[in-house]
Amino acid sequence: MILLRKVTPTFQPAYDFLCPQRIVFGWGRREQVGELARTLGHRAFLVNGSRTLERSRVVEDLGERLKKEGVEPVEIGSIAHEPEVEDVDNLASRLRELGAGEGDLLVAIGGGSAIDLAKAGCAMATNTESPTVKDYLEGVGVGLALEKDPLPLLAMPTTAGTGSEATKNAVISSYDPLFKKSLRSDRMVPRVVIVDPELHVSVPAKTTAYTGMDAITQLIESYISVRAKPLPQALSLQGLALAAPSIVRAVKDGGDREARERMAHAALLSGMALANSGLGMAHGVAPALGIHSRVPHGLACAVMLPVALRTNSGVRAAEIAQLAEGICGRKFARAAEAVDATVERIEQLCDEVGIPRTLGEIGVRREQLPAIVKSSYGNSMSGNPRKIPEDELTSILERML
Ligand code: NAD
């Protein structure tokens, strides 16, 4: 048995850390979008990810603020689903038709879907060896690399969230053939990020629950990943201490300012953590559940998180114990007790925000399992602290049906 006071934090004495050049965080700070956009260019292509924000004139107001600072706004796309190859290819071809290049930027306002679409559009506007993003995606296509810098991106997340505003990848789906893969490059980190938690107030309760659990999963998985690093680990400790007591409040009362602020900050930290440390089993399986059973990303992560923690507890007991105080809100004398309490607290949070415990309840069918298992071994799974062979993953998922 490991005694907590004897646990020393894992420390990697050599590392890189990537993050956006400028992060502007705070309630109402979207009003600075014009002056911040002007630092990146003078024509801004807007990608919008929420009809609600369009209806409430937030997007129109954004355009006005850009104009006031001498930046020409051009509405180029909107998206309310997780982006697909075709969405990216269409956006890139529109950008090329409009001669996008020097002096131009993209502004994405929306959840992970809109930010990822814009990120991929920025990259494909300048990297033109193939007309389709598929050829640049990890594990599919012909493996082209992004040789040229993407157009600069100003990202404004409206969910809390994927943390995509601070990561170097865009997740792109395809339903024929079936895959959900990343376009990834150090060059893809958004240049400027405005996190205005007031934009999150209109997010419906269910989406608040799914996206919030995604952030919590990212904070935990990056902390115990094989690629875990000291800076992201410090971010995870703060992120979890903010998110664990706030997610239920944000779901129950979308107008709870403090809860929205804390979740927005935790999500931002989760993005920086995952971009630098990688993830693990829950994020390995989540895209497979998305593509084969159409499960929204955050929901898939949330359902997988307790089992991923249990699966890894044998090799990461000390690290999970280090997270226990932030997640459970109290100290523990022994690591084994801390690990059990952490998994139970995560299950309790899932119950309180309405996350089902079984795969059957989220629409997964037994006959889909072989394909789900095959599609689970991407970049995220490679960060898992222990190898999980296909037959073990199959039995884990069968027990979750
Ligand atoms: P989302 O962007 O798909 O948004 C979910 C729903 O909420 C959509 O219908 C959207 O229109 C709506 N919405 C967004 N903001 C709103 C607001 N303020 N008010 C009302 N409605 C609003 O969901 P998401 O979970 O933020 O993003 C999911 C995508 O991000 C997935 O494709 C996932 O794989 C990807 N992802 C990317 C990264 C990365 O680092 N690039 C990390 C994790 C997940």
Short mmCIF file of C-alpha atoms and ligand atoms in Angstrom, two decimals:
data_model
loop_
_atom_site.label_atom_id
_atom_site.label_comp_id
_atom_site.label_asym_id
_atom_site.label_seq_id
_atom_site.Cartn_x
_atom_site.Cartn_y
_atom_site.Cartn_z
CA MET A 1 0.00 0.00 0.00
CA ILE A 2 1.31 3.49 -0.92
CA LEU A 3 1.16 6.14 1.80
CA LEU A 4 0.29 9.50 0.31
CA ARG A 5 2.94 11.47 2.20
CA LYS A 6 5.61 9.31 0.54
CA VAL A 7 4.36 10.08 -2.98
CA THR A 8 6.65 12.43 -4.90
CA PRO A 9 5.28 14.02 -8.07
CA THR A 10 6.54 12.52 -11.34
CA PHE A 11 8.94 15.03 -12.85
CA GLN A 12 10.29 15.06 -16.39
CA PRO A 13 13.33 17.35 -16.43
CA ALA A 14 13.22 18.09 -20.19
CA TYR A 15 10.14 19.19 -22.08
CA ASP A 16 8.54 21.52 -24.62
CA PHE A 17 5.39 23.49 -23.89
CA LEU A 18 3.17 24.91 -26.63
CA CYS A 19 0.31 27.33 -26.08
CA PRO A 20 -1.45 30.25 -27.77
CA GLN A 21 0.54 33.45 -28.08
CA ARG A 22 -2.07 35.50 -26.23
CA ILE A 23 -4.94 34.43 -23.97
CA VAL A 24 -7.54 37.01 -22.98
CA PHE A 25 -9.82 35.63 -20.28
CA GLY A 26 -12.77 37.28 -18.59
CA TRP A 27 -16.50 37.97 -18.49
CA GLY A 28 -17.49 40.32 -21.33
CA ARG A 29 -14.01 40.50 -22.84
CA ARG A 30 -15.30 39.63 -26.32
CA GLU A 31 -15.64 43.40 -26.68
CA GLN A 32 -11.87 43.45 -27.33
CA VAL A 33 -12.18 41.26 -30.42
CA GLY A 34 -11.63 44.16 -32.84
CA GLU A 35 -8.33 45.40 -31.40
CA LEU A 36 -7.07 41.82 -30.95
CA ALA A 37 -8.04 40.77 -34.48
CA ARG A 38 -6.26 43.83 -35.87
CA THR A 39 -2.97 42.48 -34.48
CA LEU A 40 -3.39 39.47 -36.82
CA GLY A 41 -4.74 40.98 -40.05
CA HIS A 42 -7.25 43.32 -41.69
CA ARG A 43 -9.78 40.88 -43.18
CA ALA A 44 -11.41 38.36 -40.84
CA PHE A 45 -13.30 35.28 -42.06
CA LEU A 46 -15.89 34.36 -39.41
CA VAL A 47 -16.78 30.74 -38.61
CA ASN A 48 -19.79 30.50 -36.32
CA GLY A 49 -20.73 27.39 -34.33
CA SER A 50 -23.99 28.32 -32.64
CA ARG A 51 -27.34 29.35 -34.10
CA THR A 52 -28.31 30.57 -30.61
CA LEU A 53 -25.46 33.08 -30.63
CA GLU A 54 -26.44 34.12 -34.15
CA ARG A 55 -30.08 34.65 -33.08
CA SER A 56 -29.04 36.65 -30.02
CA ARG A 57 -26.99 38.90 -32.32
CA VAL A 58 -23.67 38.06 -30.68
CA VAL A 59 -22.19 37.23 -34.08
CA GLU A 60 -23.52 40.46 -35.62
CA ASP A 61 -22.06 42.43 -32.71
CA LEU A 62 -18.71 40.72 -33.33
CA GLY A 63 -18.77 41.91 -36.96
CA GLU A 64 -19.50 45.47 -35.80
CA ARG A 65 -16.62 45.43 -33.36
CA LEU A 66 -14.24 44.20 -36.08
CA LYS A 67 -15.36 46.95 -38.47
CA LYS A 68 -14.90 49.61 -35.81
CA GLU A 69 -11.22 48.64 -35.59
CA GLY A 70 -10.73 48.59 -39.37
CA VAL A 71 -10.97 44.81 -39.81
CA GLU A 72 -13.32 43.71 -42.62
CA PRO A 73 -15.59 40.84 -41.43
CA VAL A 74 -16.56 38.15 -43.96
CA GLU A 75 -19.04 35.51 -42.75
CA ILE A 76 -17.76 32.32 -44.33
CA GLY A 77 -19.40 29.43 -42.57
CA SER A 78 -21.43 28.07 -39.72
CA ILE A 79 -21.53 24.58 -38.24
CA ALA A 80 -23.73 22.91 -35.62
CA HIS A 81 -22.30 19.37 -35.93
CA GLU A 82 -18.84 17.83 -35.43
CA PRO A 83 -16.88 18.77 -38.58
CA GLU A 84 -16.54 16.34 -41.48
CA VAL A 85 -13.99 16.13 -44.30
CA GLU A 86 -16.46 17.75 -46.70
CA ASP A 87 -17.03 20.74 -44.36
CA VAL A 88 -13.28 21.43 -44.23
CA ASP A 89 -12.78 20.94 -47.98
CA ASN A 90 -15.66 23.34 -48.74
CA LEU A 91 -14.35 25.97 -46.32
CA ALA A 92 -10.81 25.68 -47.72
CA SER A 93 -12.00 25.98 -51.29
CA ARG A 94 -14.09 29.12 -50.42
CA LEU A 95 -11.03 30.64 -48.72
CA ARG A 96 -8.87 29.94 -51.75
CA GLU A 97 -11.53 31.39 -54.11
CA LEU A 98 -11.53 34.56 -52.00
CA GLY A 99 -7.76 34.77 -52.31
CA ALA A 100 -7.16 34.32 -48.58
CA GLY A 101 -3.51 34.88 -47.66
CA GLU A 102 -1.26 37.58 -46.25
CA GLY A 103 -3.24 40.03 -44.08
CA ASP A 104 -6.14 37.63 -43.50
CA LEU A 105 -7.19 35.76 -40.39
CA LEU A 106 -10.03 33.52 -39.28
CA VAL A 107 -12.19 34.17 -36.23
CA ALA A 108 -13.97 31.11 -34.81
CA ILE A 109 -16.81 31.62 -32.34
CA GLY A 110 -18.34 28.36 -31.16
CA GLY A 111 -17.66 25.05 -29.48
CA GLY A 112 -14.94 22.57 -30.40
CA SER A 113 -16.70 21.86 -33.70
CA ALA A 114 -16.47 25.44 -35.01
CA ILE A 115 -12.95 25.97 -33.68
CA ASP A 116 -11.75 22.70 -35.25
CA LEU A 117 -13.40 23.55 -38.57
CA ALA A 118 -11.71 26.96 -38.57
CA LYS A 119 -8.35 25.50 -37.50
CA ALA A 120 -8.44 22.99 -40.33
CA GLY A 121 -9.62 25.70 -42.76
CA CYS A 122 -6.67 27.92 -41.76
CA ALA A 123 -4.26 25.06 -42.44
CA MET A 124 -5.80 23.96 -45.72
CA ALA A 125 -5.97 27.51 -47.09
CA THR A 126 -2.17 27.65 -47.23
CA ASN A 127 -1.27 23.96 -47.71
CA THR A 128 -2.48 23.13 -51.16
CA GLU A 129 -0.74 19.93 -52.23
CA SER A 130 -4.06 18.08 -52.02
CA PRO A 131 -7.62 19.42 -52.38
CA THR A 132 -8.81 17.29 -49.46
CA VAL A 133 -7.91 17.46 -45.77
CA LYS A 134 -8.18 13.67 -45.69
CA ASP A 135 -4.68 13.42 -47.14
CA TYR A 136 -3.28 15.31 -44.14
CA LEU A 137 -5.13 13.41 -41.39
CA GLU A 138 -3.34 11.04 -38.99
CA GLY A 139 -3.66 7.40 -39.94
CA VAL A 140 -5.74 7.93 -43.11
CA GLY A 141 -5.01 9.42 -46.53
CA VAL A 142 -1.49 9.69 -47.89
CA GLY A 143 0.19 11.23 -44.83
CA LEU A 144 0.94 14.71 -46.18
CA ALA A 145 2.49 17.11 -43.63
CA LEU A 146 1.59 20.79 -43.17
CA GLU A 147 4.64 22.47 -44.66
CA LYS A 148 3.34 26.04 -44.58
CA ASP A 149 2.08 28.16 -41.69
CA PRO A 150 -1.73 28.21 -41.54
CA LEU A 151 -3.61 31.52 -41.64
CA PRO A 152 -3.71 32.99 -38.12
CA LEU A 153 -6.72 32.05 -35.99
CA LEU A 154 -8.46 33.99 -33.24
CA ALA A 155 -10.56 31.47 -31.29
CA MET A 156 -13.51 32.31 -29.04
CA PRO A 157 -14.81 29.15 -27.34
CA THR A 158 -18.52 29.13 -26.46
CA THR A 159 -18.53 25.75 -24.72
CA ALA A 160 -16.38 24.66 -21.76
CA GLY A 161 -15.22 22.33 -23.26
CA THR A 162 -12.85 20.73 -25.50
CA GLY A 163 -10.07 23.23 -24.88
CA SER A 164 -9.61 23.23 -28.67
CA GLU A 165 -8.83 26.96 -28.39
CA ALA A 166 -5.44 25.94 -26.92
CA THR A 167 -4.58 22.76 -28.84
CA LYS A 168 -2.61 21.96 -31.97
CA ASN A 169 -5.12 19.60 -33.60
CA ALA A 170 -8.53 19.61 -35.28
CA VAL A 171 -10.71 16.50 -35.08
CA ILE A 172 -12.37 15.66 -38.38
CA SER A 173 -14.97 12.94 -39.01
CA SER A 174 -16.01 10.93 -42.04
CA TYR A 175 -19.01 8.62 -42.32
CA ASP A 176 -17.97 7.09 -45.66
CA PRO A 177 -15.44 5.65 -45.06
CA LEU A 178 -15.87 5.67 -41.28
CA PHE A 179 -13.16 7.49 -39.31
CA LYS A 180 -12.65 10.31 -36.82
CA LYS A 181 -9.06 11.51 -36.95
CA SER A 182 -6.94 14.54 -36.21
CA LEU A 183 -5.17 17.04 -38.38
CA ARG A 184 -2.25 17.84 -36.12
CA SER A 185 0.70 20.19 -36.26
CA ASP A 186 2.53 22.50 -33.85
CA ARG A 187 1.74 25.24 -36.38
CA MET A 188 -2.02 24.90 -35.71
CA VAL A 189 -2.25 26.37 -32.18
CA PRO A 190 -4.58 29.42 -32.36
CA ARG A 191 -2.63 32.67 -32.11
CA VAL A 192 -5.09 34.64 -29.98
CA VAL A 193 -7.77 33.22 -27.69
CA ILE A 194 -10.62 35.16 -26.10
CA VAL A 195 -12.35 33.14 -23.41
CA ASP A 196 -15.46 35.07 -22.43
CA PRO A 197 -17.50 32.87 -20.08
CA GLU A 198 -20.54 35.09 -20.64
CA LEU A 199 -20.78 33.44 -24.07
CA HIS A 200 -21.38 30.09 -22.30
CA VAL A 201 -24.55 31.15 -20.48
CA SER A 202 -26.80 30.03 -23.35
CA VAL A 203 -25.32 26.52 -23.61
CA PRO A 204 -28.13 24.02 -22.82
CA ALA A 205 -27.79 21.89 -19.66
CA LYS A 206 -27.08 18.64 -21.53
CA THR A 207 -24.30 20.20 -23.62
CA THR A 208 -22.89 21.86 -20.48
CA ALA A 209 -22.73 18.42 -18.87
CA TYR A 210 -21.12 16.67 -21.85
CA THR A 211 -18.57 19.37 -22.59
CA GLY A 212 -17.72 19.87 -18.91
CA MET A 213 -17.06 16.17 -18.47
CA ASP A 214 -14.85 16.26 -21.58
CA ALA A 215 -12.71 18.94 -19.89
CA ILE A 216 -12.52 16.93 -16.65
CA THR A 217 -11.52 13.79 -18.60
CA GLN A 218 -8.79 15.76 -20.41
CA LEU A 219 -7.41 17.15 -17.16
CA ILE A 220 -7.22 13.65 -15.65
CA GLU A 221 -5.99 11.70 -18.67
CA SER A 222 -3.24 14.17 -19.51
CA TYR A 223 -2.04 14.00 -15.89
CA ILE A 224 -1.59 10.22 -15.95
CA SER A 225 -0.53 9.91 -19.60
CA VAL A 226 2.80 8.32 -20.58
CA ARG A 227 3.68 11.74 -22.04
CA ALA A 228 2.71 13.68 -18.87
CA LYS A 229 4.83 16.80 -18.26
CA PRO A 230 5.29 19.08 -15.25
CA LEU A 231 3.63 22.25 -16.60
CA PRO A 232 0.45 20.56 -17.82
CA GLN A 233 0.29 18.57 -14.58
CA ALA A 234 0.26 21.81 -12.59
CA LEU A 235 -2.54 23.07 -14.83
CA SER A 236 -4.55 19.88 -14.28
CA LEU A 237 -4.41 20.23 -10.50
CA GLN A 238 -5.84 23.74 -10.71
CA GLY A 239 -8.36 22.82 -13.41
CA LEU A 240 -9.79 19.89 -11.47
CA ALA A 241 -10.04 21.87 -8.24
CA LEU A 242 -12.13 24.43 -10.16
CA ALA A 243 -14.20 22.09 -12.33
CA ALA A 244 -15.17 19.34 -9.88
CA PRO A 245 -17.17 21.62 -7.54
CA SER A 246 -18.56 23.74 -10.42
CA ILE A 247 -19.85 21.40 -13.11
CA VAL A 248 -23.10 20.49 -11.34
CA ARG A 249 -23.79 24.17 -10.61
CA ALA A 250 -23.22 25.15 -14.26
CA VAL A 251 -25.54 22.36 -15.45
CA LYS A 252 -28.30 23.20 -12.95
CA ASP A 253 -28.12 26.97 -13.47
CA GLY A 254 -26.60 28.11 -16.76
CA GLY A 255 -26.59 31.70 -15.49
CA ASP A 256 -24.35 30.93 -12.49
CA ARG A 257 -21.51 33.30 -13.38
CA GLU A 258 -18.92 31.90 -11.02
CA ALA A 259 -19.57 28.32 -12.15
CA ARG A 260 -19.36 29.33 -15.82
CA GLU A 261 -16.09 31.21 -15.20
CA ARG A 262 -14.53 28.28 -13.38
CA MET A 263 -15.59 25.78 -16.03
CA ALA A 264 -14.35 28.04 -18.85
CA HIS A 265 -10.96 28.33 -17.18
CA ALA A 266 -10.75 24.61 -16.45
CA ALA A 267 -11.56 23.84 -20.09
CA LEU A 268 -8.84 26.21 -21.31
CA LEU A 269 -6.32 24.54 -18.99
CA SER A 270 -7.47 21.10 -20.19
CA GLY A 271 -6.65 22.13 -23.76
CA MET A 272 -3.12 23.23 -22.84
CA ALA A 273 -2.68 20.03 -20.83
CA LEU A 274 -3.79 17.67 -23.58
CA ALA A 275 -1.89 19.50 -26.31
CA ASN A 276 1.37 18.98 -24.42
CA SER A 277 0.86 15.68 -22.59
CA GLY A 278 -1.55 13.64 -24.71
CA LEU A 279 -4.49 11.68 -23.36
CA GLY A 280 -5.47 8.06 -22.75
CA MET A 281 -8.02 5.29 -22.96
CA ALA A 282 -11.25 7.30 -22.58
CA HIS A 283 -10.21 9.63 -25.40
CA GLY A 284 -9.02 6.64 -27.41
CA VAL A 285 -12.46 5.02 -27.36
CA ALA A 286 -14.52 8.26 -27.57
CA PRO A 287 -13.98 9.00 -31.30
CA ALA A 288 -14.78 5.36 -32.10
CA LEU A 289 -18.09 5.70 -30.20
CA GLY A 290 -18.67 8.96 -32.08
CA ILE A 291 -18.14 7.53 -35.50
CA HIS A 292 -19.72 4.09 -35.13
CA SER A 293 -22.59 4.94 -32.74
CA ARG A 294 -22.92 8.72 -33.23
CA VAL A 295 -22.29 9.47 -29.54
CA PRO A 296 -21.43 13.17 -28.91
CA HIS A 297 -17.75 13.52 -27.98
CA GLY A 298 -18.14 14.78 -24.40
CA LEU A 299 -20.77 12.17 -23.55
CA ALA A 300 -18.51 9.41 -24.88
CA CYS A 301 -15.59 10.65 -22.74
CA ALA A 302 -17.76 10.91 -19.63
CA VAL A 303 -19.15 7.37 -19.94
CA MET A 304 -15.63 5.99 -20.43
CA LEU A 305 -13.90 7.98 -17.66
CA PRO A 306 -14.69 5.85 -14.57
CA VAL A 307 -13.69 2.62 -16.30
CA ALA A 308 -10.54 4.21 -17.73
CA LEU A 309 -9.54 5.29 -14.22
CA ARG A 310 -10.13 1.79 -12.86
CA THR A 311 -8.23 0.20 -15.74
CA ASN A 312 -5.19 2.43 -15.08
CA SER A 313 -5.32 2.54 -11.29
CA GLY A 314 -2.83 -0.33 -10.94
CA VAL A 315 -0.07 1.59 -12.74
CA ARG A 316 -0.99 5.18 -11.79
CA ALA A 317 -2.27 4.92 -8.21
CA ALA A 318 0.14 7.61 -6.97
CA GLU A 319 -0.83 10.09 -9.69
CA ILE A 320 -4.57 9.49 -9.31
CA ALA A 321 -4.10 9.96 -5.56
CA GLN A 322 -2.46 13.35 -6.27
CA LEU A 323 -5.65 14.38 -8.11
CA ALA A 324 -7.96 13.18 -5.35
CA GLU A 325 -7.96 16.33 -3.23
CA GLY A 326 -9.05 18.56 -6.14
CA ILE A 327 -11.71 16.11 -7.29
CA CYS A 328 -13.06 15.05 -3.88
CA GLY A 329 -12.43 18.26 -1.92
CA ARG A 330 -10.61 16.54 0.95
CA LYS A 331 -7.28 14.94 1.83
CA PHE A 332 -6.61 11.20 2.11
CA ALA A 333 -4.05 9.34 4.18
CA ARG A 334 -3.56 6.43 1.80
CA ALA A 335 -3.30 6.24 -1.99
CA ALA A 336 -5.64 3.25 -2.31
CA GLU A 337 -8.35 5.10 -0.40
CA ALA A 338 -7.77 8.24 -2.52
CA VAL A 339 -8.05 6.27 -5.78
CA ASP A 340 -11.33 4.61 -4.73
CA ALA A 341 -12.78 7.92 -3.57
CA THR A 342 -11.75 9.61 -6.86
CA VAL A 343 -13.48 7.01 -9.03
CA GLU A 344 -16.59 7.15 -6.82
CA ARG A 345 -16.66 10.97 -6.97
CA ILE A 346 -16.39 10.92 -10.76
CA GLU A 347 -19.27 8.42 -10.94
CA GLN A 348 -21.29 10.61 -8.61
CA LEU A 349 -20.62 13.71 -10.74
CA CYS A 350 -21.69 11.78 -13.85
CA ASP A 351 -24.92 10.75 -12.10
CA GLU A 352 -25.61 14.30 -10.93
CA VAL A 353 -25.22 15.79 -14.43
CA GLY A 354 -27.20 13.00 -16.10
CA ILE A 355 -24.48 10.88 -17.74
CA PRO A 356 -25.63 7.25 -18.16
CA ARG A 357 -23.36 4.48 -16.88
CA THR A 358 -23.80 1.96 -19.70
CA LEU A 359 -22.96 1.98 -23.40
CA GLY A 360 -26.41 0.52 -24.17
CA GLU A 361 -28.05 3.68 -22.79
CA ILE A 362 -26.08 5.87 -25.20
CA GLY A 363 -27.08 3.82 -28.23
CA VAL A 364 -24.13 1.43 -28.62
CA ARG A 365 -25.08 -2.04 -29.93
CA ARG A 366 -23.15 -5.24 -29.27
CA GLU A 367 -22.54 -5.84 -33.00
CA GLN A 368 -20.77 -2.46 -33.23
CA LEU A 369 -18.13 -3.45 -30.63
CA PRO A 370 -15.57 -5.11 -32.96
CA ALA A 371 -15.44 -1.99 -35.16
CA ILE A 372 -15.34 0.29 -32.10
CA VAL A 373 -12.40 -1.65 -30.67
CA LYS A 374 -10.50 -1.56 -33.98
CA SER A 375 -10.98 2.23 -34.27
CA SER A 376 -9.90 2.98 -30.67
CA TYR A 377 -6.13 2.82 -31.18
CA GLY A 378 -5.22 6.32 -32.34
CA ASN A 379 -2.99 9.04 -30.90
CA SER A 380 -4.96 9.31 -27.63
CA MET A 381 -4.77 5.60 -26.81
CA SER A 382 -0.99 5.73 -27.38
CA GLY A 383 -0.80 8.04 -24.33
CA ASN A 384 -2.54 5.57 -22.03
CA PRO A 385 -0.28 4.58 -19.12
CA ARG A 386 -0.59 0.92 -19.90
CA LYS A 387 -1.12 -1.03 -23.11
CA ILE A 388 -4.64 -2.37 -23.43
CA PRO A 389 -4.78 -5.27 -25.89
CA GLU A 390 -7.82 -5.56 -28.17
CA ASP A 391 -9.23 -8.60 -26.35
CA GLU A 392 -9.09 -6.77 -23.00
CA LEU A 393 -10.75 -3.67 -24.47
CA THR A 394 -13.45 -5.89 -25.99
CA SER A 395 -14.25 -7.44 -22.59
CA ILE A 396 -14.23 -4.02 -20.90
CA LEU A 397 -16.72 -2.65 -23.43
CA GLU A 398 -18.88 -5.82 -23.30
CA ARG A 399 -19.18 -5.41 -19.53
CA MET A 400 -20.30 -1.80 -20.10
CA LEU A 401 -23.17 -2.68 -22.48
P1 NAD B 1 -19.95 21.45 -30.34
O1 NAD B 1 -19.02 22.50 -30.76
O2 NAD B 1 -20.34 20.42 -31.38
O3 NAD B 1 -21.24 22.12 -29.72
C1 NAD B 1 -22.31 21.32 -29.23
C2 NAD B 1 -23.64 22.02 -29.51
O4 NAD B 1 -23.72 23.19 -28.72
C3 NAD B 1 -23.79 22.46 -30.98
O5 NAD B 1 -25.10 22.21 -31.39
C4 NAD B 1 -23.52 23.96 -30.92
O6 NAD B 1 -24.19 24.65 -31.93
C5 NAD B 1 -24.08 24.31 -29.54
N1 NAD B 1 -23.49 25.51 -28.92
C6 NAD B 1 -22.18 25.85 -28.87
N2 NAD B 1 -22.03 26.98 -28.16
C7 NAD B 1 -23.26 27.38 -27.76
C8 NAD B 1 -23.76 28.47 -27.00
N3 NAD B 1 -22.94 29.38 -26.47
N4 NAD B 1 -25.10 28.55 -26.77
C9 NAD B 1 -25.94 27.60 -27.26
N5 NAD B 1 -25.53 26.54 -27.99
C10 NAD B 1 -24.21 26.43 -28.23
O7 NAD B 1 -19.42 20.63 -29.06
P2 NAD B 1 -18.00 20.58 -28.36
O8 NAD B 1 -18.10 19.48 -27.40
O9 NAD B 1 -17.59 21.91 -27.91
O10 NAD B 1 -17.01 20.15 -29.55
C11 NAD B 1 -16.99 18.81 -29.98
C12 NAD B 1 -15.96 18.59 -31.07
O11 NAD B 1 -14.66 19.02 -30.63
C13 NAD B 1 -15.83 17.12 -31.42
O12 NAD B 1 -15.68 16.95 -32.81
C14 NAD B 1 -14.59 16.70 -30.68
O13 NAD B 1 -13.99 15.55 -31.23
C15 NAD B 1 -13.75 17.92 -30.83
N6 NAD B 1 -12.63 18.06 -29.89
C16 NAD B 1 -11.54 18.71 -30.32
C17 NAD B 1 -10.44 18.86 -29.50
C18 NAD B 1 -9.21 19.54 -30.02
O14 NAD B 1 -8.25 19.67 -29.29
N7 NAD B 1 -9.20 20.01 -31.23
C19 NAD B 1 -10.46 18.36 -28.19
C20 NAD B 1 -11.60 17.71 -27.76
C21 NAD B 1 -12.69 17.57 -28.62
#
